[in-house]
Tab-separated table of C-alpha atoms and ligand atoms in Angstrom:
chain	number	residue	atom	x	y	z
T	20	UNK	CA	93.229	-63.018	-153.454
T	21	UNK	CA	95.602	-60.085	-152.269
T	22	UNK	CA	98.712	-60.431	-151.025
T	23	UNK	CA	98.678	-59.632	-147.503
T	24	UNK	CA	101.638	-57.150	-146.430
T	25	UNK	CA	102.380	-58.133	-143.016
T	26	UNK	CA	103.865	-55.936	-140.754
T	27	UNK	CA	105.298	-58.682	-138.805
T	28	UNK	CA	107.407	-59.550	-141.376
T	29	UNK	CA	108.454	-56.177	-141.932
T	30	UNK	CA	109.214	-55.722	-138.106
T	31	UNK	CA	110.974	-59.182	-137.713
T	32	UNK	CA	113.437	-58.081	-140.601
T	33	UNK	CA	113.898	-54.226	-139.469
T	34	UNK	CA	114.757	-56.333	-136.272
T	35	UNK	CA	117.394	-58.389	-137.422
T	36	UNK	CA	119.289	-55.701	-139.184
T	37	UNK	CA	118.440	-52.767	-135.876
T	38	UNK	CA	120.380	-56.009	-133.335
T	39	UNK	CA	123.262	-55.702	-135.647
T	40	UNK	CA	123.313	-52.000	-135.465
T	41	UNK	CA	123.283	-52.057	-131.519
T	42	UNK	CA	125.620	-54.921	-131.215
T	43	UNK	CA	128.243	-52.548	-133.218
T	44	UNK	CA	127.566	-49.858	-130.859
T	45	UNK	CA	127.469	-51.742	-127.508
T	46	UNK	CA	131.169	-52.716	-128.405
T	47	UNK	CA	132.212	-49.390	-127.979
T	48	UNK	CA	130.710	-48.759	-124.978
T	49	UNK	CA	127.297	-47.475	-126.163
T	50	UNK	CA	123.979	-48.737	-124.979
T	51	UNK	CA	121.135	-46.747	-127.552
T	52	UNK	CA	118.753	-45.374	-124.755
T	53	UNK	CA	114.787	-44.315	-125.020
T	54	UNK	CA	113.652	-42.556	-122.179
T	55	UNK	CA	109.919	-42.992	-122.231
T	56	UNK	CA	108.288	-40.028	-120.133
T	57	UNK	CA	104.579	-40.715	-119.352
T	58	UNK	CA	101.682	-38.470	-117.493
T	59	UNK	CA	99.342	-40.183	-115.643
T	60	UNK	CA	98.005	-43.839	-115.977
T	61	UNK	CA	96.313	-43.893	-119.105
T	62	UNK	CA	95.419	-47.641	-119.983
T	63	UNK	CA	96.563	-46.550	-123.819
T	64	UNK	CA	100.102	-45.142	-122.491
T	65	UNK	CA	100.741	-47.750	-120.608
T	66	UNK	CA	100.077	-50.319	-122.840
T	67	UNK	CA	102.056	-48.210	-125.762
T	68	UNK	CA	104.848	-48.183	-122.837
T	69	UNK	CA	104.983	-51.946	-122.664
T	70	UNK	CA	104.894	-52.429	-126.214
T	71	UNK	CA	107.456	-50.291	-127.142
T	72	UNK	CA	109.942	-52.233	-123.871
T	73	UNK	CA	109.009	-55.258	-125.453
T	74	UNK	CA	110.402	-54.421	-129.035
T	75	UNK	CA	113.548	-52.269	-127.312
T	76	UNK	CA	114.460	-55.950	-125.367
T	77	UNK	CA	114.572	-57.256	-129.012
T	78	UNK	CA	116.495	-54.911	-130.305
T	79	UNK	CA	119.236	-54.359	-128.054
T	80	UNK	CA	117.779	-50.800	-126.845
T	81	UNK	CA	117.852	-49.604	-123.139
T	82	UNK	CA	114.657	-47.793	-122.176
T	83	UNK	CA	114.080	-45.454	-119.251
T	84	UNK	CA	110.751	-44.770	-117.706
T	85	UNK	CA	109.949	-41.794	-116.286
T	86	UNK	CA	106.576	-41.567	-114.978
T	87	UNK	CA	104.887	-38.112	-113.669
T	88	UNK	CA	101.723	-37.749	-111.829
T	89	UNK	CA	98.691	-36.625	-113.829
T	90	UNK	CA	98.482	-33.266	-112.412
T	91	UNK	CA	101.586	-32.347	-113.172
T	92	UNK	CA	102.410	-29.109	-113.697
T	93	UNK	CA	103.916	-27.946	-117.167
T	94	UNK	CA	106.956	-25.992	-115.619
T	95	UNK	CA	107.920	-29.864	-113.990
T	96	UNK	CA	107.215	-31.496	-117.180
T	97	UNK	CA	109.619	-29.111	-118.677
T	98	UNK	CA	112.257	-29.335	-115.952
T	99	UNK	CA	112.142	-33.271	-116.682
T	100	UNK	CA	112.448	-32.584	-120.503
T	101	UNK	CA	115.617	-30.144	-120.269
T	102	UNK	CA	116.979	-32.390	-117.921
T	103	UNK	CA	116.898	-35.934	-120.400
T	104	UNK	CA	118.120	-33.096	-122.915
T	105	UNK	CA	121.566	-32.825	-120.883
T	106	UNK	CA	121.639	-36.223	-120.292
T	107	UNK	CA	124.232	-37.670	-122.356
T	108	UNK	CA	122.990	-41.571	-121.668
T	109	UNK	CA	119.699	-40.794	-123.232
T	110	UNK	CA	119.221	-40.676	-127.093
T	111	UNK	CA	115.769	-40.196	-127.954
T	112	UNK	CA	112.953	-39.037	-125.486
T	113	UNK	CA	109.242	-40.185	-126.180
T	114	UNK	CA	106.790	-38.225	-124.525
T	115	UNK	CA	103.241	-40.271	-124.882
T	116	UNK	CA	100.884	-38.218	-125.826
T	117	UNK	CA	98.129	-36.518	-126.045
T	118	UNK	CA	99.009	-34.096	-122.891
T	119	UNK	CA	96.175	-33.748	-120.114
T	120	UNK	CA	94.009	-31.039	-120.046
T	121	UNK	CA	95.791	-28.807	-117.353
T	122	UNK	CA	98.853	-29.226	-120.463
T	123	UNK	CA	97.009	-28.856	-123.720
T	124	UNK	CA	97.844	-24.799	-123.908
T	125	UNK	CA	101.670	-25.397	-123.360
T	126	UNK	CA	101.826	-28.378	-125.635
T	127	UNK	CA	103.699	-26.265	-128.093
T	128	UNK	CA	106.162	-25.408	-125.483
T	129	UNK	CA	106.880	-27.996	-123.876
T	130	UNK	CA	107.023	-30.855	-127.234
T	131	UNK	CA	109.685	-27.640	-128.375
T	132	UNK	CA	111.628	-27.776	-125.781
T	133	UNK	CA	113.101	-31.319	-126.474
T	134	UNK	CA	115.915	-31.249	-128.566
T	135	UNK	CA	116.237	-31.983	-132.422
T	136	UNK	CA	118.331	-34.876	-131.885
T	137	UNK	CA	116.252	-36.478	-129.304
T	138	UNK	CA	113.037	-36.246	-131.068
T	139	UNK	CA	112.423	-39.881	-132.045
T	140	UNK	CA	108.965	-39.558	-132.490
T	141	UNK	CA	108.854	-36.185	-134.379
T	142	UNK	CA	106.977	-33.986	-131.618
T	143	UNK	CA	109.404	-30.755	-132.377
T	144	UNK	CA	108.680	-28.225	-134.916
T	145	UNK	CA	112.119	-28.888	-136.634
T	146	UNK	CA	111.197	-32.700	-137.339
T	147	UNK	CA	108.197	-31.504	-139.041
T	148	UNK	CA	110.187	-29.580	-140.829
T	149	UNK	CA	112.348	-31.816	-141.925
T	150	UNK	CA	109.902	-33.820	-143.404
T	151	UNK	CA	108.695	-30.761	-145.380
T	152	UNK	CA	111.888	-30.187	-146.370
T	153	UNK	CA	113.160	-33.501	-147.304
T	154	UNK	CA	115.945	-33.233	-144.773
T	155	UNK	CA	117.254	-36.036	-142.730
T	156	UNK	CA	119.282	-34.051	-140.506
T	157	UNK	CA	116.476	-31.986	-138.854
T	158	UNK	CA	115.271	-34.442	-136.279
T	159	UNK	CA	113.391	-37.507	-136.783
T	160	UNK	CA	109.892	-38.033	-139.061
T	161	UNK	CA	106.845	-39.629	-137.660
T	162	UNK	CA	107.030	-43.195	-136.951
T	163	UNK	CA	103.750	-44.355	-138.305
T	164	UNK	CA	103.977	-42.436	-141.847
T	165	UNK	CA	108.081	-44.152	-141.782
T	166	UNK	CA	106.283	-47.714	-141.468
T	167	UNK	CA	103.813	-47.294	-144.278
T	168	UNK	CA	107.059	-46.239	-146.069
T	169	UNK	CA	108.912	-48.992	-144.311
T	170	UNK	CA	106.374	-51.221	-145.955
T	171	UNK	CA	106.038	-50.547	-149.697
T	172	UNK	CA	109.900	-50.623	-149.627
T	173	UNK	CA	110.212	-54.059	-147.822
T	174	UNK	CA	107.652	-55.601	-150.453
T	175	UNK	CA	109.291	-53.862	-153.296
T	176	UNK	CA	106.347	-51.757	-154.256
T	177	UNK	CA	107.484	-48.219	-155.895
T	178	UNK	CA	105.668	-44.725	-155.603
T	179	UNK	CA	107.499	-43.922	-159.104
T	180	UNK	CA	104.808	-42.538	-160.928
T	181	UNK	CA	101.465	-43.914	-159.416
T	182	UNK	CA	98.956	-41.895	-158.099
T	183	UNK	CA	98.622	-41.814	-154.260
T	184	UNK	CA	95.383	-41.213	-152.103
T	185	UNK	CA	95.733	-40.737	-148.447
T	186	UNK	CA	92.488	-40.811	-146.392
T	187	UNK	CA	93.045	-38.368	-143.324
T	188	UNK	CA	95.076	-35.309	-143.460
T	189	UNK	CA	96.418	-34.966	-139.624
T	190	UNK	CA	99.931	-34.162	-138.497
T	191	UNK	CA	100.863	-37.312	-136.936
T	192	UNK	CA	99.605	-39.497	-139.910
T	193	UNK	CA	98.536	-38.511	-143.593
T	194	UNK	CA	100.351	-34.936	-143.938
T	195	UNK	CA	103.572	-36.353	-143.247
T	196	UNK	CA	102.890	-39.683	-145.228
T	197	UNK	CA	101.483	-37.436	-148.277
T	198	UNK	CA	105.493	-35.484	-148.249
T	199	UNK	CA	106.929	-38.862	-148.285
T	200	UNK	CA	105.195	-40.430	-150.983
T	201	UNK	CA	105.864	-37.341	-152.722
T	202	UNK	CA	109.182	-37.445	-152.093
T	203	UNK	CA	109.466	-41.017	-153.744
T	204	UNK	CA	108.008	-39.433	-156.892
T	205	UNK	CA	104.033	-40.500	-156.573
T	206	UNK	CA	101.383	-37.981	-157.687
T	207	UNK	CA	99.523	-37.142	-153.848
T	208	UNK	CA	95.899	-37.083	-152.963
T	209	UNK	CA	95.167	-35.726	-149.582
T	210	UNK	CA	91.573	-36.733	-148.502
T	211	UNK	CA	89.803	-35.260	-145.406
T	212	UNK	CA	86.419	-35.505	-144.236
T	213	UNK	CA	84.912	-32.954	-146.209
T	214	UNK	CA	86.042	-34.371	-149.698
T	215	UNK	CA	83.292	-35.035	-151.598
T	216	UNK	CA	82.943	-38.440	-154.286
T	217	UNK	CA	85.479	-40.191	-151.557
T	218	UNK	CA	85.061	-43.352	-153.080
T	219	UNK	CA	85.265	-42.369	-156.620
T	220	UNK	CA	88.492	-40.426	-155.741
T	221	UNK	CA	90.062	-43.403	-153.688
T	222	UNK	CA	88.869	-45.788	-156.597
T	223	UNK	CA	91.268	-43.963	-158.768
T	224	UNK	CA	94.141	-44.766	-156.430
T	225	UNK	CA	97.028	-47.564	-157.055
T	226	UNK	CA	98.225	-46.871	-153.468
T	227	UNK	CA	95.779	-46.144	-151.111
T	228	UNK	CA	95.849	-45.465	-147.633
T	229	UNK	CA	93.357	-44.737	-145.229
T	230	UNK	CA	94.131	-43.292	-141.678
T	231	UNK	CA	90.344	-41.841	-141.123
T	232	UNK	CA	89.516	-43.860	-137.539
T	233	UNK	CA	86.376	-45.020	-138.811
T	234	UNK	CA	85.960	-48.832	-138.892
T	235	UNK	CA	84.336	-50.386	-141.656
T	236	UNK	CA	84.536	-47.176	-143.538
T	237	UNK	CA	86.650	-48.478	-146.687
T	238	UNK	CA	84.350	-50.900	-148.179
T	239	UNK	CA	84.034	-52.197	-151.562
T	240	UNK	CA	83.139	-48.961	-153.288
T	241	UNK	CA	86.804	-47.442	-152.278
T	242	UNK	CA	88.902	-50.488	-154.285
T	243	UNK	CA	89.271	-51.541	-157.289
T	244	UNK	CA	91.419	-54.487	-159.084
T	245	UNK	CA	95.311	-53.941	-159.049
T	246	UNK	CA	95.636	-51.514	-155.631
T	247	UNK	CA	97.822	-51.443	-152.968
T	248	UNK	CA	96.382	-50.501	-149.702
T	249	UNK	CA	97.693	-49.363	-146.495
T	250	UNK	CA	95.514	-49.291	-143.369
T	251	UNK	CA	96.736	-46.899	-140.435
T	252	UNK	CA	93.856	-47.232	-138.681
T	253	UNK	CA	93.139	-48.826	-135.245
T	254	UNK	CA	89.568	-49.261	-134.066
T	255	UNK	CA	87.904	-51.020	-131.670
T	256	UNK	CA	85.616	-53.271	-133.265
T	257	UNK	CA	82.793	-54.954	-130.611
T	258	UNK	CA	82.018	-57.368	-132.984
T	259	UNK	CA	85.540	-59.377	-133.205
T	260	UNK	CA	85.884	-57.747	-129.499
T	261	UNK	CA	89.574	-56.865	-130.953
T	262	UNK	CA	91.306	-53.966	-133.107
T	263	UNK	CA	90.275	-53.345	-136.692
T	264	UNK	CA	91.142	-50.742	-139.612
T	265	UNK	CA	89.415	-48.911	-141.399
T	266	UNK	CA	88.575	-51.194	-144.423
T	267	UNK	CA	86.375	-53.574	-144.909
T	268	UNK	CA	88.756	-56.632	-144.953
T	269	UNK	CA	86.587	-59.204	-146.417
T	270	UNK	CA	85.030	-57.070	-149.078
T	271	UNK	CA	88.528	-55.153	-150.002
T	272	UNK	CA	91.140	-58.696	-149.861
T	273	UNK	CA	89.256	-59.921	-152.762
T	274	UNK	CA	89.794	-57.280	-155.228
T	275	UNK	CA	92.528	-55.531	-154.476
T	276	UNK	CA	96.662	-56.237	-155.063
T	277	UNK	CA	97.924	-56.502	-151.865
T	278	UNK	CA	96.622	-55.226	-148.544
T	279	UNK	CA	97.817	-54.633	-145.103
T	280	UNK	CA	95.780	-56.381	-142.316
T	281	UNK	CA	94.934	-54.379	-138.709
T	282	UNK	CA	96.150	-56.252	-136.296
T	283	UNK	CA	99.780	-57.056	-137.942
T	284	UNK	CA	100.150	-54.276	-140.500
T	285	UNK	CA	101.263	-50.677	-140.098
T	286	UNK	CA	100.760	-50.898	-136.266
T	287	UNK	CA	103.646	-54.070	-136.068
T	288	UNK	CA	106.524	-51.903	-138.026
T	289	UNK	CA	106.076	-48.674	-135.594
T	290	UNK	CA	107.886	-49.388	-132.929
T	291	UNK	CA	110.762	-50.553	-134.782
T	292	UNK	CA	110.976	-47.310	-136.660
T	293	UNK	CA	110.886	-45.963	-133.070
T	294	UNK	CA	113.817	-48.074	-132.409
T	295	UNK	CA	115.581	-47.478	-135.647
T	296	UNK	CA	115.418	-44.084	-134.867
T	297	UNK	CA	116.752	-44.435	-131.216
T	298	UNK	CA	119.753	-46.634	-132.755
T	299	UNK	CA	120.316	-44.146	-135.209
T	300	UNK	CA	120.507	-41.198	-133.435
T	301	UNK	CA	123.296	-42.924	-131.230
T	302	UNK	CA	124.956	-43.910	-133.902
T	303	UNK	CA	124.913	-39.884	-135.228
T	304	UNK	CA	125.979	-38.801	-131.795
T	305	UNK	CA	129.006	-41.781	-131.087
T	306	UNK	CA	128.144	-41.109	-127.471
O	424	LIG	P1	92.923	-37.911	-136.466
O	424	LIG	O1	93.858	-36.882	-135.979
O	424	LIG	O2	91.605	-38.095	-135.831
O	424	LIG	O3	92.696	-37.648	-138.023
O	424	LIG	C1	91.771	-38.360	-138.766
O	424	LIG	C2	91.734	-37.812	-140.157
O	424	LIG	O4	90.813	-38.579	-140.913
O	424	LIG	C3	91.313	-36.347	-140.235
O	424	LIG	O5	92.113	-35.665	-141.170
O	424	LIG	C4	89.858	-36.433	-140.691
O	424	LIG	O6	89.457	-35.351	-141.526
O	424	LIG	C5	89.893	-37.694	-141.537
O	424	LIG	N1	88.571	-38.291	-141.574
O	424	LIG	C6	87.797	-38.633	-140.513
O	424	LIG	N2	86.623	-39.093	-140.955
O	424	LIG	C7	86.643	-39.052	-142.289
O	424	LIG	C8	85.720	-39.361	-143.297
O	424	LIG	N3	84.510	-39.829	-143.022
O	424	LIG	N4	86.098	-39.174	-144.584
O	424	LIG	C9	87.320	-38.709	-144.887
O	424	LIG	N5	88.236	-38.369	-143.968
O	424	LIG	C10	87.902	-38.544	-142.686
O	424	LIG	O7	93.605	-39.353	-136.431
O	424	LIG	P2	95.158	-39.792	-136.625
O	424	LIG	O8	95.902	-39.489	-135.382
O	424	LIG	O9	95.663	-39.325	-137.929
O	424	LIG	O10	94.972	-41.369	-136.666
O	424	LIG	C11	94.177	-41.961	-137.683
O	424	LIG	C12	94.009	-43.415	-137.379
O	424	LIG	O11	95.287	-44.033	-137.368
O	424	LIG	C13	93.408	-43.715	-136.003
O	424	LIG	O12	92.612	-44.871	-136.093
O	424	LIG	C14	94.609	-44.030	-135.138
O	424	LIG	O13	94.304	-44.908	-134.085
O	424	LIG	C15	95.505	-44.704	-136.144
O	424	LIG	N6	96.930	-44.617	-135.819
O	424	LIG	C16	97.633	-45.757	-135.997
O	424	LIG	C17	98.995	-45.761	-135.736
O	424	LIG	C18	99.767	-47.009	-136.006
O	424	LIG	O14	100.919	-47.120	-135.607
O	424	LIG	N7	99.175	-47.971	-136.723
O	424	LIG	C19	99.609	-44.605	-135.266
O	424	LIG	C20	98.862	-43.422	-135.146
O	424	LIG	C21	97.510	-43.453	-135.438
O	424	LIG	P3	89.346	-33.816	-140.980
O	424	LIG	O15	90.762	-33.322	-140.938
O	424	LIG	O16	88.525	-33.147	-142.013
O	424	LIG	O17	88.710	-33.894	-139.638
């Protein structure tokens, strides 16, 4: 049987230590402040939206909604954008994404036009960067790579020296997550859809993680005894009529190390590295 990283657990204590953090900064004065700016009504925004007020309440964090209609145009998006930049009672802006159609060919723009400082959720070239780079001072990394991260440290698993395969190669997720295992000194796999011999490559893994959006694709062919595995994913599945990963649970649990479940894995710690980051990027600022 594997021992099952929760992300709960991982959230609850990120938690405890991110109220401490705001408490010190609401005594001078300083309420940490997401401004959350949403377009349109999407059910998955929305839902994101109330998730992430829920974990701000916990943690000590003001948030401020700012909700534009679906239509909007990208010149008012941008106005809105410069505007939270200028505003000295915001520290981090999330802008849900993706963009609508009518704002897909100015999404460059308009995620660039936040600034550095602000960028909680890493939508700015410069974060990128700065996860490229190893820096800590260009803007903010991605949330969901951070909580894999987040996660191996919290159950005192080290990257020294093991080999790494990530399933899923985008910005948001496995690029980012493939620097920062890196970083920690694990030898980095990047797996895509046209890999070939997946499962013989992923086999071969001590930490895998899959971020592919394909339930049930990790099945017992992928694992082997003694792995660690991380699973970013979030599908629908109509059977449980709930969210599921990517793995197989019941066929990978019973082989592997230690495995994080979907729901209550990477998905739980997220919005506290949101948070974190909001809290820290106050604390940088002193404003
Ligand atoms: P994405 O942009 O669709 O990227 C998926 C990646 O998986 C692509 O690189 C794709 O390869 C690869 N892939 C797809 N099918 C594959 C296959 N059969 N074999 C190998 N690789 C395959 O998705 P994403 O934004 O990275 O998100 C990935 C998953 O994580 C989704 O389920 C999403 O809901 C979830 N997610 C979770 C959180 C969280 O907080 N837990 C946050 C963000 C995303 P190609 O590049 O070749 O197409």
């Amino acid at each position: 049987m594997a021992q099952i990283l929760s992300g709960r657990e991982v959230a609850s204590a990120m938690n405890d230590a991110l109220l401490t953090r705001a408490g010190a900064l609401a005594e001078r004065g300083i309420l940490p402040t997401l401004a959350i700016v949403r377009v349109g009504e999407n059910e998955s925004d929305l839902s994101y939206e109330r998730g992430a007020e829920k974990r701000a309440q916990k943690v000590g964090v003001g948030i401020r909604k700012l909700a534009l209609p679906g239509d909007v145009k990208a010149e008012t998006l941008l106005e809105t954008i410069r505007a939270l930049n200028d505003d000295d009672s915001v520290h981090g802006v999330l802008l849900l994404r993706p963009l609508p159609e009518q704002l897909k060919g100015d999404s460059q723009r308009i995620c660039n036009a936040l600034r550095p400082d602000k960028d909680v959720d890493a939508m700015t070239d410069l974060s990128s960067a700065g996860v490229y780079q190893g820096r800590s001072d260009l803007g903010f990394p991605p949330c969901t790579p951070e909580a894999c991260m987040k996660i191996l440290h919290h159950y005192g698993i080290s990257c020294a020296g093991k080999r790494a395969v990530v399933i899923g190669r985008s910005l948001v997720v496995g690029r980012p997550l493939a620097m920062m295992l890196m970083a920690e000194d694990a030898t980095v796999t990047l797996c895509h859809s046209k890999t070939p011999n997946l499962p013989e490559i992923a086999r071969q893994a001590d930490i895998l993680v899959t971020a592919a959006g394909h339930l049930g694709f990790v099945d017992a062919g992928f694992v082997r005894p003694g792995q660690v595995v991380l699973d970013v994913s979030v599908n629908w599945d109509p059977e449980k009529n709930g969210i599921a990963g990517d793995c197989v649970f019941d066929q990978a649990e019973p082989v592997v190390s230690a495995i994080t479940p979907v729901p209550g894995g990477v998905g739980a710690v997220t919005s506290s590295v949101l948070m974190e980051h909001v809290i820290t990027a106050a604390e940088r600022r002193g404003l």
